[in-house]
Structures are given as structure tokens and as C-alpha cells.
PDB file of C-alpha atoms in Angstrom:
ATOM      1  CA  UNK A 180       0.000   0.000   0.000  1.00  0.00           C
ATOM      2  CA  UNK A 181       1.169   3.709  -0.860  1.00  0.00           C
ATOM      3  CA  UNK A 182       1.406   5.736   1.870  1.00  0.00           C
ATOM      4  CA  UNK A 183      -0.750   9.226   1.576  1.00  0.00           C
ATOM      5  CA  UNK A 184       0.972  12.546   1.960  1.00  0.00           C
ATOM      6  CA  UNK A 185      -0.510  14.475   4.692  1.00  0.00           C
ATOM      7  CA  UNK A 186      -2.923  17.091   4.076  1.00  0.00           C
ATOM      8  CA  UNK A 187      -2.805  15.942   0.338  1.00  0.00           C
ATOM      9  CA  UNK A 188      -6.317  14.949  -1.163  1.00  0.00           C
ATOM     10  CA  UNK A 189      -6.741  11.485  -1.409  1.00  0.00           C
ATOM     11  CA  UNK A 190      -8.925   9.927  -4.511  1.00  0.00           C
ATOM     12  CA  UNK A 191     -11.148   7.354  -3.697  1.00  0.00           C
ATOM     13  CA  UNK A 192     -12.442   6.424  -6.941  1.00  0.00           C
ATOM     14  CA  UNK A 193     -12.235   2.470  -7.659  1.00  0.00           C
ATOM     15  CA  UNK A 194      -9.320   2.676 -10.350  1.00  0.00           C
ATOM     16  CA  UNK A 195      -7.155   4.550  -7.741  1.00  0.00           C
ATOM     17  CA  UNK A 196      -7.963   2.331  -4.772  1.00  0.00           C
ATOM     18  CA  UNK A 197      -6.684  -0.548  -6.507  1.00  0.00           C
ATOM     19  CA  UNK A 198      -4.013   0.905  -7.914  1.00  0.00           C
ATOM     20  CA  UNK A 199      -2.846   1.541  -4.137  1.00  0.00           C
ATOM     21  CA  UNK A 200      -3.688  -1.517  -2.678  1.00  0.00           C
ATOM     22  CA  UNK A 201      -1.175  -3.831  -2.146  1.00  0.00           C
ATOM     23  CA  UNK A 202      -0.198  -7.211  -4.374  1.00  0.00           C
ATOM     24  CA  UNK A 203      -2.033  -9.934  -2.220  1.00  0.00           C
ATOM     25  CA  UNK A 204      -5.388  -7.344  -2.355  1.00  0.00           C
ATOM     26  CA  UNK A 205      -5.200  -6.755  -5.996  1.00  0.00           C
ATOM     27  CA  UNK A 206      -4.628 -10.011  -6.911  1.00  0.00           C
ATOM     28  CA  UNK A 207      -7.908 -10.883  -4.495  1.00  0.00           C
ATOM     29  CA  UNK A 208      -9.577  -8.214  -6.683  1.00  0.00           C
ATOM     30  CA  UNK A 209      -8.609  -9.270  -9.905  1.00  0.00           C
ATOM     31  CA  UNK A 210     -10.327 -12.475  -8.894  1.00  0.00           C
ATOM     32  CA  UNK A 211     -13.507 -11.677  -7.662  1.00  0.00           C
ATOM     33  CA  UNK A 212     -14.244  -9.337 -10.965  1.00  0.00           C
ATOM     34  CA  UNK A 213     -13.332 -12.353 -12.854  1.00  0.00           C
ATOM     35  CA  UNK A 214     -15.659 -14.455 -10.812  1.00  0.00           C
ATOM     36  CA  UNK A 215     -18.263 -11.973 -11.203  1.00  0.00           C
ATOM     37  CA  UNK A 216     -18.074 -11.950 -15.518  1.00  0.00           C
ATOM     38  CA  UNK A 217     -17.563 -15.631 -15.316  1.00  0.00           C
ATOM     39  CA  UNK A 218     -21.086 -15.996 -13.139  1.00  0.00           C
ATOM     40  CA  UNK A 219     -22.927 -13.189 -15.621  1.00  0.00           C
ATOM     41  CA  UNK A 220     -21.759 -14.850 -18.884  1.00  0.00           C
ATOM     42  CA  UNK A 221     -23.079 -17.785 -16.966  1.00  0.00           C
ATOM     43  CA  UNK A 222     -26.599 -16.758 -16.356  1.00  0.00           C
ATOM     44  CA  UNK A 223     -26.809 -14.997 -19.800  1.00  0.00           C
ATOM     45  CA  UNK A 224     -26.349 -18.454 -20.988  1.00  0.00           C
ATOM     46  CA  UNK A 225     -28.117 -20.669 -18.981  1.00  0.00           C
ATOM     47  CA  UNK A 226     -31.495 -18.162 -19.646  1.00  0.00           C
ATOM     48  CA  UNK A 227     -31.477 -18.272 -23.270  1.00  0.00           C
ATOM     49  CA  UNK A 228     -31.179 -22.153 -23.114  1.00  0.00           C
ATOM     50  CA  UNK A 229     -34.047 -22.024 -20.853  1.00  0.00           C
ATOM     51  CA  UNK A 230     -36.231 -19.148 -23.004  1.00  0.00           C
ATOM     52  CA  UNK A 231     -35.119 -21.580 -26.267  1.00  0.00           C
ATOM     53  CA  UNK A 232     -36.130 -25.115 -24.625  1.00  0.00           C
ATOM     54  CA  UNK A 233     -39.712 -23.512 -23.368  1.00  0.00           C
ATOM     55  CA  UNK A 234     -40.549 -22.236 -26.556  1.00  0.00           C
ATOM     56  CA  UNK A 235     -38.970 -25.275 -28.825  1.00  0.00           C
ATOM     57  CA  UNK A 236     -41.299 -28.102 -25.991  1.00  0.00           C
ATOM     58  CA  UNK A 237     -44.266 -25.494 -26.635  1.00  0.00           C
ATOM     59  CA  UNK A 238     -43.863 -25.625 -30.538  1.00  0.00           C
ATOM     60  CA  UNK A 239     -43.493 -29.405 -30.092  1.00  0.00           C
ATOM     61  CA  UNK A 240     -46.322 -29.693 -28.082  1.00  0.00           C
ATOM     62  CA  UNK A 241     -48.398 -28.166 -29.994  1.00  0.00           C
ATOM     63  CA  UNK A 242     -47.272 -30.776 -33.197  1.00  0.00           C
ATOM     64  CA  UNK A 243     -47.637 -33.891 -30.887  1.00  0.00           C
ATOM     65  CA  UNK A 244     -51.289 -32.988 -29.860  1.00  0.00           C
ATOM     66  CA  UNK A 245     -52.481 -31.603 -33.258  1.00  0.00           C
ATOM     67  CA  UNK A 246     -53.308 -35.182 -34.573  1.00  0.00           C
ATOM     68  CA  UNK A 247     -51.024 -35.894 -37.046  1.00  0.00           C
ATOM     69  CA  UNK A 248     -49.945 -39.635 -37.320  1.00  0.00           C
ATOM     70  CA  UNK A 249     -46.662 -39.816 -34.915  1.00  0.00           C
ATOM     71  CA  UNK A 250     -44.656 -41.651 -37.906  1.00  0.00           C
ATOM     72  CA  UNK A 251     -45.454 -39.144 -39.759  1.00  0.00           C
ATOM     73  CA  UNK A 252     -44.253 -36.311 -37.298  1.00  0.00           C
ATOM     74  CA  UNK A 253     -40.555 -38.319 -36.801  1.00  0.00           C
ATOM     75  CA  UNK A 254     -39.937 -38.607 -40.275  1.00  0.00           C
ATOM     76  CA  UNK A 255     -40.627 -35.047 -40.911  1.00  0.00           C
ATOM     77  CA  UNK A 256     -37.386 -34.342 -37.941  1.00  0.00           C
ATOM     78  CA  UNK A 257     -35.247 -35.707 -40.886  1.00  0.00           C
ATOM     79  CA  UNK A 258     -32.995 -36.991 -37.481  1.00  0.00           C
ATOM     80  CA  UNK A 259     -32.307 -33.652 -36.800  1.00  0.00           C
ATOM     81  CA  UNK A 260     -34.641 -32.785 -33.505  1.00  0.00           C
ATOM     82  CA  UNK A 261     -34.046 -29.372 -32.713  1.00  0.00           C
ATOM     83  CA  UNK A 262     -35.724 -28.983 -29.273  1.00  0.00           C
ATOM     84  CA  UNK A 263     -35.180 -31.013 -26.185  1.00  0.00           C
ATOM     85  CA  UNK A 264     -38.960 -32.052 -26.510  1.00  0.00           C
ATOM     86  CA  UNK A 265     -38.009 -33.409 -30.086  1.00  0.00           C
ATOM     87  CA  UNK A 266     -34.933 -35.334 -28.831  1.00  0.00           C
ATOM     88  CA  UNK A 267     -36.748 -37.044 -26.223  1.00  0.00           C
ATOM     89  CA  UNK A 268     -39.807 -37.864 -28.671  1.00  0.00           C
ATOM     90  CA  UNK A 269     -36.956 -39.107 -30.813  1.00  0.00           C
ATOM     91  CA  UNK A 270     -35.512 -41.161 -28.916  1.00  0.00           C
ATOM     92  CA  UNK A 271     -38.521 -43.017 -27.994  1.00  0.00           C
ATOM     93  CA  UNK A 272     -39.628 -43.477 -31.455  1.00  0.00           C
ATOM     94  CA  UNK A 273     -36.719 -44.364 -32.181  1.00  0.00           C
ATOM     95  CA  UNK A 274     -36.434 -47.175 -30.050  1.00  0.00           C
ATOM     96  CA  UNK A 275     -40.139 -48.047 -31.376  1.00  0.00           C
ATOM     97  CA  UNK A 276     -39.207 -48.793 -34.757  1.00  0.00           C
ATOM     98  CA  UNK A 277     -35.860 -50.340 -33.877  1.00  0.00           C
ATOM     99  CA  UNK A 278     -38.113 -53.298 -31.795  1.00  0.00           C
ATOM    100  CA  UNK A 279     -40.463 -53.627 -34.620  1.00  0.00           C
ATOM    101  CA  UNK A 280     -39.879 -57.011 -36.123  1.00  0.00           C
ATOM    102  CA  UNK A 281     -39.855 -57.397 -40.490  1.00  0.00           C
ATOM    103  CA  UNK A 282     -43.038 -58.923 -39.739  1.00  0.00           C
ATOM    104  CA  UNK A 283     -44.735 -56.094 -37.871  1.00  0.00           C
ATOM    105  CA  UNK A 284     -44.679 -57.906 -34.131  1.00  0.00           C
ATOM    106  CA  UNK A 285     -42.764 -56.168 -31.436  1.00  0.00           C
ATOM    107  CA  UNK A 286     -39.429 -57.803 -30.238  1.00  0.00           C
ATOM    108  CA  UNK A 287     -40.388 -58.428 -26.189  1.00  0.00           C
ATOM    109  CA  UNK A 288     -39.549 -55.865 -23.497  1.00  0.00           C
ATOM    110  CA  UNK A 289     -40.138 -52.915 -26.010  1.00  0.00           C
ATOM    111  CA  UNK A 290     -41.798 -50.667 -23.746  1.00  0.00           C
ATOM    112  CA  UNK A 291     -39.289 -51.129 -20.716  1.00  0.00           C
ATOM    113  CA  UNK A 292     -36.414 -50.594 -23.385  1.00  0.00           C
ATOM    114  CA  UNK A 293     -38.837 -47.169 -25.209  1.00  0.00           C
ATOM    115  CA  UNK A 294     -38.997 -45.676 -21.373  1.00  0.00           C
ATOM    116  CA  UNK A 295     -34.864 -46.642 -20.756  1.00  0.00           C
ATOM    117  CA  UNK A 296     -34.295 -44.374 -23.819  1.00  0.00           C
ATOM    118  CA  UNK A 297     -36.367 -41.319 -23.075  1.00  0.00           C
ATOM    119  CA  UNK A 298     -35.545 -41.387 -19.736  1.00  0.00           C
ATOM    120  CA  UNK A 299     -31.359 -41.109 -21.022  1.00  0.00           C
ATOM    121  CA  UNK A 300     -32.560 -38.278 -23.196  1.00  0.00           C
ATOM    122  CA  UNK A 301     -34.151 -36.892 -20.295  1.00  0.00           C
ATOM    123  CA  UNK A 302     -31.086 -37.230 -18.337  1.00  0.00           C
ATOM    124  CA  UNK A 303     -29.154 -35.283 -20.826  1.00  0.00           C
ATOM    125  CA  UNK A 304     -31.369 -32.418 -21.219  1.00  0.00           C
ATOM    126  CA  UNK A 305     -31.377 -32.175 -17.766  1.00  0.00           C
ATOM    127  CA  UNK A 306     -27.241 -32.381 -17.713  1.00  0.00           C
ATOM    128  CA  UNK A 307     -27.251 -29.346 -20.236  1.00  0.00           C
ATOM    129  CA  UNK A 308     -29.455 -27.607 -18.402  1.00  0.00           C
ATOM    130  CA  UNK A 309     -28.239 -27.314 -15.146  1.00  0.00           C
ATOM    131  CA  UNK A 310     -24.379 -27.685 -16.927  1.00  0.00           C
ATOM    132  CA  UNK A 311     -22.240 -24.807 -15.230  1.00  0.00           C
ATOM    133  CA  UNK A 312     -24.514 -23.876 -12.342  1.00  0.00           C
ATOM    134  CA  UNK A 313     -22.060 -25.795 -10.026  1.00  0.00           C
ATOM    135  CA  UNK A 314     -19.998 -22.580 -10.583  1.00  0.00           C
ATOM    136  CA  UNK A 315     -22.638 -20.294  -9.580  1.00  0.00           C
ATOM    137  CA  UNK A 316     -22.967 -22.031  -6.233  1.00  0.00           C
ATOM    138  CA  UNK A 317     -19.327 -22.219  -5.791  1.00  0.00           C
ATOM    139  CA  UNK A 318     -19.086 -18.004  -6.582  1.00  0.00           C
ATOM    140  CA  UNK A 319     -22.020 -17.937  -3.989  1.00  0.00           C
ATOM    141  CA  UNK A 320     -20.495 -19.648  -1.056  1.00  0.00           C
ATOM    142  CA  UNK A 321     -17.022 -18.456  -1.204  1.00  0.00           C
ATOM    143  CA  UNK A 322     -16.598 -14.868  -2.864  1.00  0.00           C
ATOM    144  CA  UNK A 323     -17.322 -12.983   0.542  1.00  0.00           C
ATOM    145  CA  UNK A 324     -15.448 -15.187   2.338  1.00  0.00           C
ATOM    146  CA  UNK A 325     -12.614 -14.124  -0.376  1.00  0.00           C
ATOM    147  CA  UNK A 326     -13.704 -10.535  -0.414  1.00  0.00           C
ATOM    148  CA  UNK A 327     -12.812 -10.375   3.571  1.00  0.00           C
ATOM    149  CA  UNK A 328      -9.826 -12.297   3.139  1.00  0.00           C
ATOM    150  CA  UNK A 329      -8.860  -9.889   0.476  1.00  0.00           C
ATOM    151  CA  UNK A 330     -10.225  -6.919   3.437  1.00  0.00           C
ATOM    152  CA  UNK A 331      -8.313  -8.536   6.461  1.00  0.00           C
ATOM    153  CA  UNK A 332      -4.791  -8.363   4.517  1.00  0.00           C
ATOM    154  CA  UNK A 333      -5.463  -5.616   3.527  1.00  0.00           C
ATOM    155  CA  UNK A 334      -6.274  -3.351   6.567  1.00  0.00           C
ATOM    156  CA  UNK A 335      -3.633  -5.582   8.116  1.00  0.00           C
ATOM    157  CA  UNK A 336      -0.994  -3.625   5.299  1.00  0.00           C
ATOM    158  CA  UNK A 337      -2.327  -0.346   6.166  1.00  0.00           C
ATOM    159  CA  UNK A 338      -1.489  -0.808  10.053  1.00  0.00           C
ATOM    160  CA  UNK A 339       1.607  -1.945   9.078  1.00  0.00           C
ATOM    161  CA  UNK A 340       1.977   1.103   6.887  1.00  0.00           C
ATOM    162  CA  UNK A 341       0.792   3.145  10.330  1.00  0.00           C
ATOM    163  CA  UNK A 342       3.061   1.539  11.938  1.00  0.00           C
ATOM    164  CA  UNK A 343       5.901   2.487  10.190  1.00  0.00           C
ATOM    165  CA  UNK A 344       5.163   5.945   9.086  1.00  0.00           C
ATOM    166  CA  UNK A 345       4.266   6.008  13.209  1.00  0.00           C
ATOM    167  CA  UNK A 346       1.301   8.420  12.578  1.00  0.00           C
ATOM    168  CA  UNK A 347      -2.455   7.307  13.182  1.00  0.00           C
ATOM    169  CA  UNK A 348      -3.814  10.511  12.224  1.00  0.00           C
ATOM    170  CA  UNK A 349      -7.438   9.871   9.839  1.00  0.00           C
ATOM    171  CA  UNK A 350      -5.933  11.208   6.841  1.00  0.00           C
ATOM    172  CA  UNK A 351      -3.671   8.498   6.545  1.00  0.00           C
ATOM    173  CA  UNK A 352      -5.982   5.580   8.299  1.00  0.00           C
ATOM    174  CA  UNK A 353      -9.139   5.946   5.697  1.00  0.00           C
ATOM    175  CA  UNK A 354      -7.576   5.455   2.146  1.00  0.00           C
ATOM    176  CA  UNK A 355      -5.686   2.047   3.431  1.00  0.00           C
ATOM    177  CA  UNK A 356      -8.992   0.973   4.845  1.00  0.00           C
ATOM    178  CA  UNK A 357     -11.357   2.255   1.930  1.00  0.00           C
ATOM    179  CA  UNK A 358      -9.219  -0.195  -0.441  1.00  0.00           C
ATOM    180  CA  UNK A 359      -9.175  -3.382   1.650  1.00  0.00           C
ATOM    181  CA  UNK A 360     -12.974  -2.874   2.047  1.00  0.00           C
ATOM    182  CA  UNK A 361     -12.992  -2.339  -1.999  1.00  0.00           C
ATOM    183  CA  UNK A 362     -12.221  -6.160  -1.524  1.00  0.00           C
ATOM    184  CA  UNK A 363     -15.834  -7.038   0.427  1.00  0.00           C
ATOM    185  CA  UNK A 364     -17.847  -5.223  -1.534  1.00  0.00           C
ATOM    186  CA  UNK A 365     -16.418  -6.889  -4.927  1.00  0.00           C
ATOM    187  CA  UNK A 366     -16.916  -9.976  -3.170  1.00  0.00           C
ATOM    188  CA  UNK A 367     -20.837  -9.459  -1.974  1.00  0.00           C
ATOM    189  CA  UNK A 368     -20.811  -7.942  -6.244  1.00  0.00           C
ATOM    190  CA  UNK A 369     -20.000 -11.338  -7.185  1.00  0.00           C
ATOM    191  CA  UNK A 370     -22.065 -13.576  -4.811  1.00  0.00           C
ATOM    192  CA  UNK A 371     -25.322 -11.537  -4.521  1.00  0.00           C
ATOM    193  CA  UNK A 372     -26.219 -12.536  -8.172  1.00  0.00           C
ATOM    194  CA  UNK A 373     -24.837 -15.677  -8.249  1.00  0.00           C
ATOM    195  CA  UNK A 374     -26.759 -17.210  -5.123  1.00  0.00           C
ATOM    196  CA  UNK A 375     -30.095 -15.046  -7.136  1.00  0.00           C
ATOM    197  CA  UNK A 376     -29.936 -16.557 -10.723  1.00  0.00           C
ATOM    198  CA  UNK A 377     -28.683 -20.255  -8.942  1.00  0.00           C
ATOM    199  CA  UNK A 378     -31.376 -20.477  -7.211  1.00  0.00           C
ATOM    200  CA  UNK A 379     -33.855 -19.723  -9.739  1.00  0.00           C
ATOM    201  CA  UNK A 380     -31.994 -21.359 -13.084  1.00  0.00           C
ATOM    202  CA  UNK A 381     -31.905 -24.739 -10.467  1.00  0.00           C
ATOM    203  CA  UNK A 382     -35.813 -24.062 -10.227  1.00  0.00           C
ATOM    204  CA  UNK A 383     -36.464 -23.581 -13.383  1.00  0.00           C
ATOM    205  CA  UNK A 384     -34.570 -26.628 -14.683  1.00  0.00           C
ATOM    206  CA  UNK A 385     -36.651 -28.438 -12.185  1.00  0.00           C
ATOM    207  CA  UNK A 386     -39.615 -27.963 -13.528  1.00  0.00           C
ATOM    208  CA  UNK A 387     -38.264 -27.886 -16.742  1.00  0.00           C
ATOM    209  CA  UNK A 388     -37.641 -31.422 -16.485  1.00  0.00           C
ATOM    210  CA  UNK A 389     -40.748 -32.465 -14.498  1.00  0.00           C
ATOM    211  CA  UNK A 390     -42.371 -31.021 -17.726  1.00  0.00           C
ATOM    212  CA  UNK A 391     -40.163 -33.869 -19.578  1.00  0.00           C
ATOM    213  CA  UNK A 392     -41.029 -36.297 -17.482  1.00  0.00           C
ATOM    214  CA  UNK A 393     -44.541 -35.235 -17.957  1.00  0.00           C
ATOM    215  CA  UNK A 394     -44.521 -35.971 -21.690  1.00  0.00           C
ATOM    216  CA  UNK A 395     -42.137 -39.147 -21.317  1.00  0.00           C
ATOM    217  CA  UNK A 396     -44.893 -41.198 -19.547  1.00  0.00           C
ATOM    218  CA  UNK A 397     -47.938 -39.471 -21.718  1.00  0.00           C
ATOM    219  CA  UNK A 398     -45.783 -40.997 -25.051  1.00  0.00           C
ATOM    220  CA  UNK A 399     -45.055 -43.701 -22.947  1.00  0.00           C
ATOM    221  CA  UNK A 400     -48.812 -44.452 -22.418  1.00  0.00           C
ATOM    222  CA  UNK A 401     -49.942 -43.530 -26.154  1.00  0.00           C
ATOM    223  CA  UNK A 402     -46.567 -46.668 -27.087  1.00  0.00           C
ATOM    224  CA  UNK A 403     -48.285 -48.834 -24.536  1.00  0.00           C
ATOM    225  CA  UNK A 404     -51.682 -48.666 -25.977  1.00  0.00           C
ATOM    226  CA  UNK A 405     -50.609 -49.392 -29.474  1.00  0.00           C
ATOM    227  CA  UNK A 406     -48.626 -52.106 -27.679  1.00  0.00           C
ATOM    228  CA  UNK A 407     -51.337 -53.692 -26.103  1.00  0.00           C
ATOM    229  CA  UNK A 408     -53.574 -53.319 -29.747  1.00  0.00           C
ATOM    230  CA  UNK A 409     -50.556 -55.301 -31.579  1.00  0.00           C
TER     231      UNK A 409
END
């Protein structure tokens, strides 16, 4: 930490307190505004994969109920499903045709292997949607507790600096303190919206995939039906 010449005006804006704060603080800085793009470019991410799987499931939806012949809707995904809706109808109909003998009868065990293979597609959207949220929870939990550390050594360099200059006067006390407790408030920056968005992206993908789940066993039934008929 500089020391501040006496009766000189200190400036307090953010550039110049980090400037003057020592290595161990900066480097505790540099961190914490890392953290905090890391966790926004996180979030960013993780809500337009949300925004695009709700609408692609509701444009899917909308296909599966219409009416039209199910064979008819899988060919027309060319094997290119574009939603996670379409992946997971995929997969089971997938699995249908594969257990379909040449002469039309069903190899046994077809629906316990159709449900095995929606409920791995299942697994995966749910993988890619909650893929990176570890990291907000991580940013959450520890980026105070960073932040003070980054505070602590640093008001423990400005006594140090008091020390030595052997002068306790306010002038020279406040800018050592104003930067360590630069280090706390980068820390709460980074955590406040991390433990936010977590919290609500884990929801989300929750119900996300209890909306999956939801279709899974309403295909599952329709399969089981034509099962039963064959």
C-alpha cells in the first residue's frame, strides 16, 4: 500500500484504490471481478437455453397434440430434432421402430427398453441444463469469504503502513482501509447474483424437467396402448 501525503487529497475512486492496494489485495480483486463476468456470462447463458427449450417443448407440443400420425411427425425431424422435446420424442420413437420385427410384431420388453431411452434423453437435457450452475454455487459460497480475506490483509498492510510511518492521524488511516474494504464489496458484487440466478436457473430446470417427465410417460402411455392393440 502507498502511503498518503498528509494534508494531500486522497482519490477514492475504484481505479485509484486498486491501484494503491497492495499485491495480495489486488490479486484478491482481480479475482472476484473475474468471478463476477464468469457468473454473468453464466446466467446470460443458462437463460437463453431455458427461453429456447420452453418455446422449442411449446412448438413441439403443440405438433404432438395436433393429430397428425406420430410416424409421420418423426420422419418429418429428418434426425435432426431441434428442441429437447423433439430429442426425447426421438428417442422413444426411435427405439419403437428399432423393436419392430420385419413382420410387424414387437421384439419383447419394447416398452421397458422405449422408457430406458427417453428417460437417457431426459437425463441429458437435464445435464445441459443445469451444466455450469455448479460454478454459480461455488461463486455464492465463497466470494465474501474471499472478499474479507482480500479486506483482512489488507487493513492488516495499512497498520503496518501506520506503523511504520508512526502516525495514526485519519488522513492516513481511511484510504488504506477504503481499499481493503474495496475487496468485500467486490466480493458481496460477485455472490449476490450468483446465489439469485442459482437459485432460480436450479428451479427452473426443475420444472423444466418435471415437464419432460410429464410428456415421457404421456408418449409412454400412447406406445403402450398401441402395444397392447398389436
Amino acid at each position: 500500500m502507498e502511503n498518503v501525503a498528509i494534508g494531500a487529497p486522497a482519490d477514492f475512486s475504484l481505479i485509484a484504490l486498486f491501484l494503491r492496494a497492495s499485491l495480495t489485495v489486488k490479486i484478491v480483486m482481480v479475482l472476484l471481478v473475474l468471478a463476477s463476468v464468469w457468473s454473468w456470462a453464466t446466467i446470460i447463458q443458462k437463460l437463453m437455453v431455458q427461453v429456447a427449450t420452453r418455446r422449442d417443448s411449446g412448438s413441439f407440443d403443440r405438433r404432438f397434440w395436433s393429430g397428425e400420425p406420430l410416424d409421420d411427425l418423426y420422419d418429418r425431424m429428418t434426425g435432426k430434432p431441434k428442441g429437447a422435446a423433439e430429442r426425447i420424442f426421438s428417442a422413444g420413437m426411435t427405439e419403437w421402430r428399432k423393436s419392430q420385427r420385419d413382420d410387424g410384431e414387437l421384439i419383447p420388453g419394447a416398452q421397458s427398453r422405449i422408457d430406458r431411452a427417453m428417460n437417457v434423453a431426459i437425463n441429458r437435457e437435464s445435464d445441459r441444463l443445469t451444466r455450469g450452475l455448479p460454478f454459480l454455487a461455488t461463486v455464492g459460497s465463497t466470494a465474501p469469504f474471499i472478499g474479507l480475506f482480500g479486506t483482512v490483509w489488507g487493513i492488516k498492510t495499512a497498520f503496518e503502513g501506520i506503523a511504520l510511518s508512526q502516525n495514526t492521524s485519519l488522513a492516513v488511516v481511511a484510504p488504506g482501509i477504503a481499499e481493503a474494504l474495496v475487496a468485500t464489496a467486490l466480493g458481496l458484487l460477485a455472490a449476490i447474483p450468483a446465489v439469485i440466478f442459482y437459485n432460480k436457473l436450479v428451479t427452473d430446470a426443475d420444472r423444466i424437467t418435471g415437464q419432460h417427465e410429464a410428456f415421457a410417460d404421456e408418449f409412454s402411455t400412447i406406445l403402450s396402448r398401441q402395444i397392447e392393440d398389436a
